[in-house]
Amino acid sequence: ATNKRRGDIEIRKNVVDLSGKDISTDSIVKDIPFTFTVHTLTLPNGQANVSAQRYNISYDAAGVATETLDGTPFTVAPGYTFSITTGQKVKLLNVPIGTKYEIVETEKPGYALDTEKTTGTSGTTAADTNYVAQFTNKMTSMDITFLKADKKNQSQRLYGVKLQITRTVNGGEQPVVITDKTDENGIF
């Protein structure tokens, strides 16, 4: 048998809810970009960088994944930063054995790195092996109280006002939570 002298390193992203359920394909998170940095990439042969490729991942009704190329290959070196959604991955291609690597995710408000489910984010490549740096974030929660008051008289709380919260995704607004009306104290 012949040893494969090079391998790939895949960077993948998942998001779970507070209960630990994978919600990576849910509309509330699937289009949110998460940013990563190639913190360490030390190649044994003096090479300064490797080629990489972005892939889009889609799932059919049975949950079977299909990968399609997204754009052209690009060059990755230490310090290189890129973003992917939960519906994408990046592959560092043909990485020589003995390469030391570390991929780091930039913190994102509303999400905490799940250290138990995040694996393979650093290491040294070996023959006949492909690597997966799997980053998993858990959505965080917070309590928010909204108070609706009259613009001219801030002490006058308004009853029966409707609230719609939206978030911007890819330049467009999407509703997140719609609450019927404020209570008698003007609080949602």
PDB file of N, CA, C and O in Angstrom, residues 51-103:
ATOM      1  N   SER A  51      -4.071  25.815  -1.293  1.00  0.00           N
ATOM      2  CA  SER A  51      -5.277  26.179  -2.014  1.00  0.00           C
ATOM      3  C   SER A  51      -6.492  25.752  -1.201  1.00  0.00           C
ATOM      4  O   SER A  51      -6.440  24.791  -0.438  1.00  0.00           O
ATOM      5  N   ALA A  52      -7.599  26.483  -1.352  1.00  0.00           N
ATOM      6  CA  ALA A  52      -8.835  26.155  -0.644  1.00  0.00           C
ATOM      7  C   ALA A  52     -10.017  26.349  -1.576  1.00  0.00           C
ATOM      8  O   ALA A  52      -9.919  27.043  -2.601  1.00  0.00           O
ATOM      9  N   GLN A  53     -11.136  25.737  -1.209  1.00  0.00           N
ATOM     10  CA  GLN A  53     -12.351  25.830  -2.022  1.00  0.00           C
ATOM     11  C   GLN A  53     -13.561  25.892  -1.093  1.00  0.00           C
ATOM     12  O   GLN A  53     -13.620  25.174  -0.097  1.00  0.00           O
ATOM     13  N   ARG A  54     -14.526  26.749  -1.448  1.00  0.00           N
ATOM     14  CA  ARG A  54     -15.777  26.851  -0.691  1.00  0.00           C
ATOM     15  C   ARG A  54     -16.834  25.988  -1.383  1.00  0.00           C
ATOM     16  O   ARG A  54     -16.902  25.915  -2.601  1.00  0.00           O
ATOM     17  N   TYR A  55     -17.662  25.325  -0.574  1.00  0.00           N
ATOM     18  CA  TYR A  55     -18.736  24.473  -1.077  1.00  0.00           C
ATOM     19  C   TYR A  55     -20.055  24.890  -0.434  1.00  0.00           C
ATOM     20  O   TYR A  55     -20.085  25.227   0.752  1.00  0.00           O
ATOM     21  N   ASN A  56     -21.129  24.853  -1.201  1.00  0.00           N
ATOM     22  CA  ASN A  56     -22.473  25.018  -0.653  1.00  0.00           C
ATOM     23  C   ASN A  56     -23.022  23.623  -0.389  1.00  0.00           C
ATOM     24  O   ASN A  56     -22.801  22.704  -1.169  1.00  0.00           O
ATOM     25  N   ILE A  57     -23.742  23.480   0.709  1.00  0.00           N
ATOM     26  CA  ILE A  57     -24.309  22.192   1.087  1.00  0.00           C
ATOM     27  C   ILE A  57     -25.823  22.335   1.120  1.00  0.00           C
ATOM     28  O   ILE A  57     -26.351  23.232   1.781  1.00  0.00           O
ATOM     29  N   SER A  58     -26.516  21.478   0.414  1.00  0.00           N
ATOM     30  CA  SER A  58     -27.980  21.476   0.472  1.00  0.00           C
ATOM     31  C   SER A  58     -28.438  20.081   0.859  1.00  0.00           C
ATOM     32  O   SER A  58     -27.719  19.095   0.686  1.00  0.00           O
ATOM     33  N   TYR A  59     -29.652  19.998   1.390  1.00  0.00           N
ATOM     34  CA  TYR A  59     -30.191  18.729   1.881  1.00  0.00           C
ATOM     35  C   TYR A  59     -31.533  18.458   1.211  1.00  0.00           C
ATOM     36  O   TYR A  59     -32.352  19.359   1.073  1.00  0.00           O
ATOM     37  N   ASP A  60     -31.753  17.218   0.819  1.00  0.00           N
ATOM     38  CA  ASP A  60     -33.056  16.858   0.256  1.00  0.00           C
ATOM     39  C   ASP A  60     -34.012  16.502   1.397  1.00  0.00           C
ATOM     40  O   ASP A  60     -33.647  16.576   2.573  1.00  0.00           O
ATOM     41  N   ALA A  61     -35.244  16.118   1.050  1.00  0.00           N
ATOM     42  CA  ALA A  61     -36.263  15.825   2.055  1.00  0.00           C
ATOM     43  C   ALA A  61     -35.857  14.695   3.005  1.00  0.00           C
ATOM     44  O   ALA A  61     -36.277  14.666   4.156  1.00  0.00           O
ATOM     45  N   ALA A  62     -35.015  13.792   2.535  1.00  0.00           N
ATOM     46  CA  ALA A  62     -34.557  12.674   3.369  1.00  0.00           C
ATOM     47  C   ALA A  62     -33.335  13.045   4.212  1.00  0.00           C
ATOM     48  O   ALA A  62     -32.822  12.225   4.958  1.00  0.00           O
ATOM     49  N   GLY A  63     -32.836  14.280   4.053  1.00  0.00           N
ATOM     50  CA  GLY A  63     -31.678  14.722   4.817  1.00  0.00           C
ATOM     51  C   GLY A  63     -30.346  14.382   4.193  1.00  0.00           C
ATOM     52  O   GLY A  63     -29.298  14.516   4.822  1.00  0.00           O
ATOM     53  N   VAL A  64     -30.363  13.940   2.921  1.00  0.00           N
ATOM     54  CA  VAL A  64     -29.122  13.592   2.228  1.00  0.00           C
ATOM     55  C   VAL A  64     -28.468  14.876   1.714  1.00  0.00           C
ATOM     56  O   VAL A  64     -29.107  15.694   1.054  1.00  0.00           O
ATOM     57  N   ALA A  65     -27.181  15.049   2.029  1.00  0.00           N
ATOM     58  CA  ALA A  65     -26.458  16.270   1.653  1.00  0.00           C
ATOM     59  C   ALA A  65     -25.896  16.181   0.238  1.00  0.00           C
ATOM     60  O   ALA A  65     -25.436  15.128  -0.195  1.00  0.00           O
ATOM     61  N   THR A  66     -25.941  17.317  -0.444  1.00  0.00           N
ATOM     62  CA  THR A  66     -25.323  17.471  -1.751  1.00  0.00           C
ATOM     63  C   THR A  66     -24.398  18.681  -1.677  1.00  0.00           C
ATOM     64  O   THR A  66     -24.797  19.733  -1.183  1.00  0.00           O
ATOM     65  N   GLU A  67     -23.165  18.528  -2.157  1.00  0.00           N
ATOM     66  CA  GLU A  67     -22.201  19.631  -2.140  1.00  0.00           C
ATOM     67  C   GLU A  67     -21.995  20.150  -3.557  1.00  0.00           C
ATOM     68  O   GLU A  67     -21.869  19.368  -4.493  1.00  0.00           O
ATOM     69  N   THR A  68     -21.955  21.468  -3.700  1.00  0.00           N
ATOM     70  CA  THR A  68     -21.640  22.087  -4.983  1.00  0.00           C
ATOM     71  C   THR A  68     -20.563  23.138  -4.763  1.00  0.00           C
ATOM     72  O   THR A  68     -20.542  23.819  -3.729  1.00  0.00           O
ATOM     73  N   LEU A  69     -19.663  23.262  -5.723  1.00  0.00           N
ATOM     74  CA  LEU A  69     -18.603  24.263  -5.628  1.00  0.00           C
ATOM     75  C   LEU A  69     -19.197  25.657  -5.604  1.00  0.00           C
ATOM     76  O   LEU A  69     -20.185  25.940  -6.283  1.00  0.00           O
ATOM     77  N   ASP A  70     -18.580  26.545  -4.841  1.00  0.00           N
ATOM     78  CA  ASP A  70     -19.007  27.935  -4.760  1.00  0.00           C
ATOM     79  C   ASP A  70     -17.813  28.814  -5.108  1.00  0.00           C
ATOM     80  O   ASP A  70     -16.945  29.045  -4.281  1.00  0.00           O
ATOM     81  N   GLY A  71     -17.755  29.269  -6.347  1.00  0.00           N
ATOM     82  CA  GLY A  71     -16.662  30.138  -6.766  1.00  0.00           C
ATOM     83  C   GLY A  71     -15.419  29.367  -7.146  1.00  0.00           C
ATOM     84  O   GLY A  71     -15.425  28.152  -7.310  1.00  0.00           O
ATOM     85  N   THR A  72     -14.340  30.095  -7.265  1.00  0.00           N
ATOM     86  CA  THR A  72     -13.073  29.512  -7.675  1.00  0.00           C
ATOM     87  C   THR A  72     -12.181  29.273  -6.464  1.00  0.00           C
ATOM     88  O   THR A  72     -12.379  29.879  -5.411  1.00  0.00           O
ATOM     89  N   PRO A  73     -11.190  28.385  -6.591  1.00  0.00           N
ATOM     90  CA  PRO A  73     -10.272  28.157  -5.464  1.00  0.00           C
ATOM     91  C   PRO A  73      -9.568  29.458  -5.053  1.00  0.00           C
ATOM     92  O   PRO A  73      -9.409  30.379  -5.854  1.00  0.00           O
ATOM     93  N   PHE A  74      -9.169  29.525  -3.810  1.00  0.00           N
ATOM     94  CA  PHE A  74      -8.446  30.692  -3.293  1.00  0.00           C
ATOM     95  C   PHE A  74      -7.279  30.200  -2.458  1.00  0.00           C
ATOM     96  O   PHE A  74      -7.200  29.029  -2.113  1.00  0.00           O
ATOM     97  N   THR A  75      -6.359  31.093  -2.148  1.00  0.00           N
ATOM     98  CA  THR A  75      -5.146  30.737  -1.418  1.00  0.00           C
ATOM     99  C   THR A  75      -5.297  31.089   0.053  1.00  0.00           C
ATOM    100  O   THR A  75      -5.758  32.174   0.404  1.00  0.00           O
ATOM    101  N   VAL A  76      -4.897  30.157   0.912  1.00  0.00           N
ATOM    102  CA  VAL A  76      -4.991  30.336   2.355  1.00  0.00           C
ATOM    103  C   VAL A  76      -3.586  30.278   2.950  1.00  0.00           C
ATOM    104  O   VAL A  76      -2.792  29.409   2.606  1.00  0.00           O
ATOM    105  N   ALA A  77      -3.305  31.227   3.831  1.00  0.00           N
ATOM    106  CA  ALA A  77      -2.031  31.294   4.550  1.00  0.00           C
ATOM    107  C   ALA A  77      -2.354  31.670   6.000  1.00  0.00           C
ATOM    108  O   ALA A  77      -3.485  32.051   6.302  1.00  0.00           O
ATOM    109  N   PRO A  78      -1.394  31.587   6.910  1.00  0.00           N
ATOM    110  CA  PRO A  78      -1.652  32.008   8.290  1.00  0.00           C
ATOM    111  C   PRO A  78      -2.199  33.435   8.323  1.00  0.00           C
ATOM    112  O   PRO A  78      -1.720  34.315   7.605  1.00  0.00           O
ATOM    113  N   GLY A  79      -3.250  33.646   9.123  1.00  0.00           N
ATOM    114  CA  GLY A  79      -3.876  34.962   9.230  1.00  0.00           C
ATOM    115  C   GLY A  79      -5.042  35.163   8.275  1.00  0.00           C
ATOM    116  O   GLY A  79      -5.771  36.145   8.379  1.00  0.00           O
ATOM    117  N   TYR A  80      -5.247  34.220   7.345  1.00  0.00           N
ATOM    118  CA  TYR A  80      -6.340  34.349   6.382  1.00  0.00           C
ATOM    119  C   TYR A  80      -7.685  34.211   7.101  1.00  0.00           C
ATOM    120  O   TYR A  80      -7.875  33.329   7.927  1.00  0.00           O
ATOM    121  N   THR A  81      -8.618  35.098   6.789  1.00  0.00           N
ATOM    122  CA  THR A  81      -9.947  35.104   7.398  1.00  0.00           C
ATOM    123  C   THR A  81     -10.995  34.841   6.330  1.00  0.00           C
ATOM    124  O   THR A  81     -10.907  35.370   5.224  1.00  0.00           O
ATOM    125  N   PHE A  82     -11.996  34.036   6.672  1.00  0.00           N
ATOM    126  CA  PHE A  82     -13.095  33.755   5.751  1.00  0.00           C
ATOM    127  C   PHE A  82     -14.372  33.553   6.550  1.00  0.00           C
ATOM    128  O   PHE A  82     -14.336  33.339   7.761  1.00  0.00           O
ATOM    129  N   SER A  83     -15.505  33.630   5.869  1.00  0.00           N
ATOM    130  CA  SER A  83     -16.802  33.416   6.519  1.00  0.00           C
ATOM    131  C   SER A  83     -17.561  32.321   5.798  1.00  0.00           C
ATOM    132  O   SER A  83     -17.478  32.200   4.576  1.00  0.00           O
ATOM    133  N   ILE A  84     -18.296  31.522   6.580  1.00  0.00           N
ATOM    134  CA  ILE A  84     -19.200  30.515   6.025  1.00  0.00           C
ATOM    135  C   ILE A  84     -20.480  30.510   6.844  1.00  0.00           C
ATOM    136  O   ILE A  84     -20.491  30.935   7.997  1.00  0.00           O
ATOM    137  N   THR A  85     -21.548  30.028   6.230  1.00  0.00           N
ATOM    138  CA  THR A  85     -22.807  29.820   6.929  1.00  0.00           C
ATOM    139  C   THR A  85     -22.891  28.344   7.308  1.00  0.00           C
ATOM    140  O   THR A  85     -22.013  27.561   6.938  1.00  0.00           O
ATOM    141  N   THR A  86     -23.974  27.959   7.970  1.00  0.00           N
ATOM    142  CA  THR A  86     -24.151  26.547   8.316  1.00  0.00           C
ATOM    143  C   THR A  86     -24.418  25.707   7.070  1.00  0.00           C
ATOM    144  O   THR A  86     -24.336  24.488   7.128  1.00  0.00           O
ATOM    145  N   GLY A  87     -24.730  26.356   5.958  1.00  0.00           N
ATOM    146  CA  GLY A  87     -24.961  25.653   4.699  1.00  0.00           C
ATOM    147  C   GLY A  87     -23.748  25.650   3.795  1.00  0.00           C
ATOM    148  O   GLY A  87     -23.860  25.448   2.581  1.00  0.00           O
ATOM    149  N   GLN A  88     -22.560  25.906   4.355  1.00  0.00           N
ATOM    150  CA  GLN A  88     -21.326  25.934   3.571  1.00  0.00           C
ATOM    151  C   GLN A  88     -20.208  25.247   4.336  1.00  0.00           C
ATOM    152  O   GLN A  88     -20.309  25.011   5.538  1.00  0.00           O
ATOM    153  N   LYS A  89     -19.123  24.962   3.625  1.00  0.00           N
ATOM    154  CA  LYS A  89     -17.894  24.514   4.261  1.00  0.00           C
ATOM    155  C   LYS A  89     -16.742  24.983   3.387  1.00  0.00           C
ATOM    156  O   LYS A  89     -16.917  25.309   2.214  1.00  0.00           O
ATOM    157  N   VAL A  90     -15.557  25.036   3.974  1.00  0.00           N
ATOM    158  CA  VAL A  90     -14.337  25.353   3.244  1.00  0.00           C
ATOM    159  C   VAL A  90     -13.395  24.176   3.406  1.00  0.00           C
ATOM    160  O   VAL A  90     -13.278  23.609   4.497  1.00  0.00           O
ATOM    161  N   LYS A  91     -12.731  23.801   2.310  1.00  0.00           N
ATOM    162  CA  LYS A  91     -11.744  22.719   2.346  1.00  0.00           C
ATOM    163  C   LYS A  91     -10.376  23.298   1.997  1.00  0.00           C
ATOM    164  O   LYS A  91     -10.219  23.953   0.969  1.00  0.00           O
ATOM    165  N   LEU A  92      -9.402  23.050   2.868  1.00  0.00           N
ATOM    166  CA  LEU A  92      -8.004  23.316   2.529  1.00  0.00           C
ATOM    167  C   LEU A  92      -7.553  22.067   1.783  1.00  0.00           C
ATOM    168  O   LEU A  92      -7.632  20.954   2.314  1.00  0.00           O
ATOM    169  N   LEU A  93      -7.082  22.248   0.563  1.00  0.00           N
ATOM    170  CA  LEU A  93      -6.843  21.124  -0.343  1.00  0.00           C
ATOM    171  C   LEU A  93      -5.386  20.690  -0.387  1.00  0.00           C
ATOM    172  O   LEU A  93      -4.474  21.521  -0.369  1.00  0.00           O
ATOM    173  N   ASN A  94      -5.161  19.381  -0.475  1.00  0.00           N
ATOM    174  CA  ASN A  94      -3.829  18.808  -0.677  1.00  0.00           C
ATOM    175  C   ASN A  94      -2.795  19.319   0.322  1.00  0.00           C
ATOM    176  O   ASN A  94      -1.711  19.734  -0.046  1.00  0.00           O
ATOM    177  N   VAL A  95      -3.152  19.282   1.590  1.00  0.00           N
ATOM    178  CA  VAL A  95      -2.262  19.747   2.654  1.00  0.00           C
ATOM    179  C   VAL A  95      -1.209  18.667   2.905  1.00  0.00           C
ATOM    180  O   VAL A  95      -1.544  17.507   3.132  1.00  0.00           O
ATOM    181  N   PRO A  96       0.089  19.013   2.862  1.00  0.00           N
ATOM    182  CA  PRO A  96       1.146  18.013   3.071  1.00  0.00           C
ATOM    183  C   PRO A  96       1.098  17.409   4.482  1.00  0.00           C
ATOM    184  O   PRO A  96       0.710  18.079   5.435  1.00  0.00           O
ATOM    185  N   ILE A  97       1.504  16.121   4.606  1.00  0.00           N
ATOM    186  CA  ILE A  97       1.554  15.502   5.928  1.00  0.00           C
ATOM    187  C   ILE A  97       2.588  16.248   6.777  1.00  0.00           C
ATOM    188  O   ILE A  97       3.554  16.802   6.264  1.00  0.00           O
ATOM    189  N   GLY A  98       2.327  16.295   8.081  1.00  0.00           N
ATOM    190  CA  GLY A  98       3.212  17.015   8.989  1.00  0.00           C
ATOM    191  C   GLY A  98       2.881  18.492   9.115  1.00  0.00           C
ATOM    192  O   GLY A  98       3.570  19.228   9.813  1.00  0.00           O
ATOM    193  N   THR A  99       1.797  18.944   8.470  1.00  0.00           N
ATOM    194  CA  THR A  99       1.389  20.350   8.574  1.00  0.00           C
ATOM    195  C   THR A  99       0.675  20.572   9.901  1.00  0.00           C
ATOM    196  O   THR A  99      -0.230  19.835  10.258  1.00  0.00           O
ATOM    197  N   LYS A 100       1.111  21.594  10.630  1.00  0.00           N
ATOM    198  CA  LYS A 100       0.439  21.980  11.862  1.00  0.00           C
ATOM    199  C   LYS A 100      -0.583  23.055  11.510  1.00  0.00           C
ATOM    200  O   LYS A 100      -0.269  23.989  10.775  1.00  0.00           O
ATOM    201  N   TYR A 101      -1.811  22.881  12.039  1.00  0.00           N
ATOM    202  CA  TYR A 101      -2.850  23.862  11.727  1.00  0.00           C
ATOM    203  C   TYR A 101      -3.687  24.166  12.963  1.00  0.00           C
ATOM    204  O   TYR A 101      -3.786  23.368  13.889  1.00  0.00           O
ATOM    205  N   GLU A 102      -4.256  25.359  12.962  1.00  0.00           N
ATOM    206  CA  GLU A 102      -5.236  25.754  13.975  1.00  0.00           C
ATOM    207  C   GLU A 102      -6.185  26.740  13.320  1.00  0.00           C
ATOM    208  O   GLU A 102      -5.759  27.740  12.744  1.00  0.00           O
ATOM    209  N   ILE A 103      -7.476  26.434  13.406  1.00  0.00           N
ATOM    210  CA  ILE A 103      -8.519  27.300  12.878  1.00  0.00           C
ATOM    211  C   ILE A 103      -9.274  27.869  14.079  1.00  0.00           C
ATOM    212  O   ILE A 103      -9.640  27.122  14.991  1.00  0.00           O
TER     213      ILE A 103
END
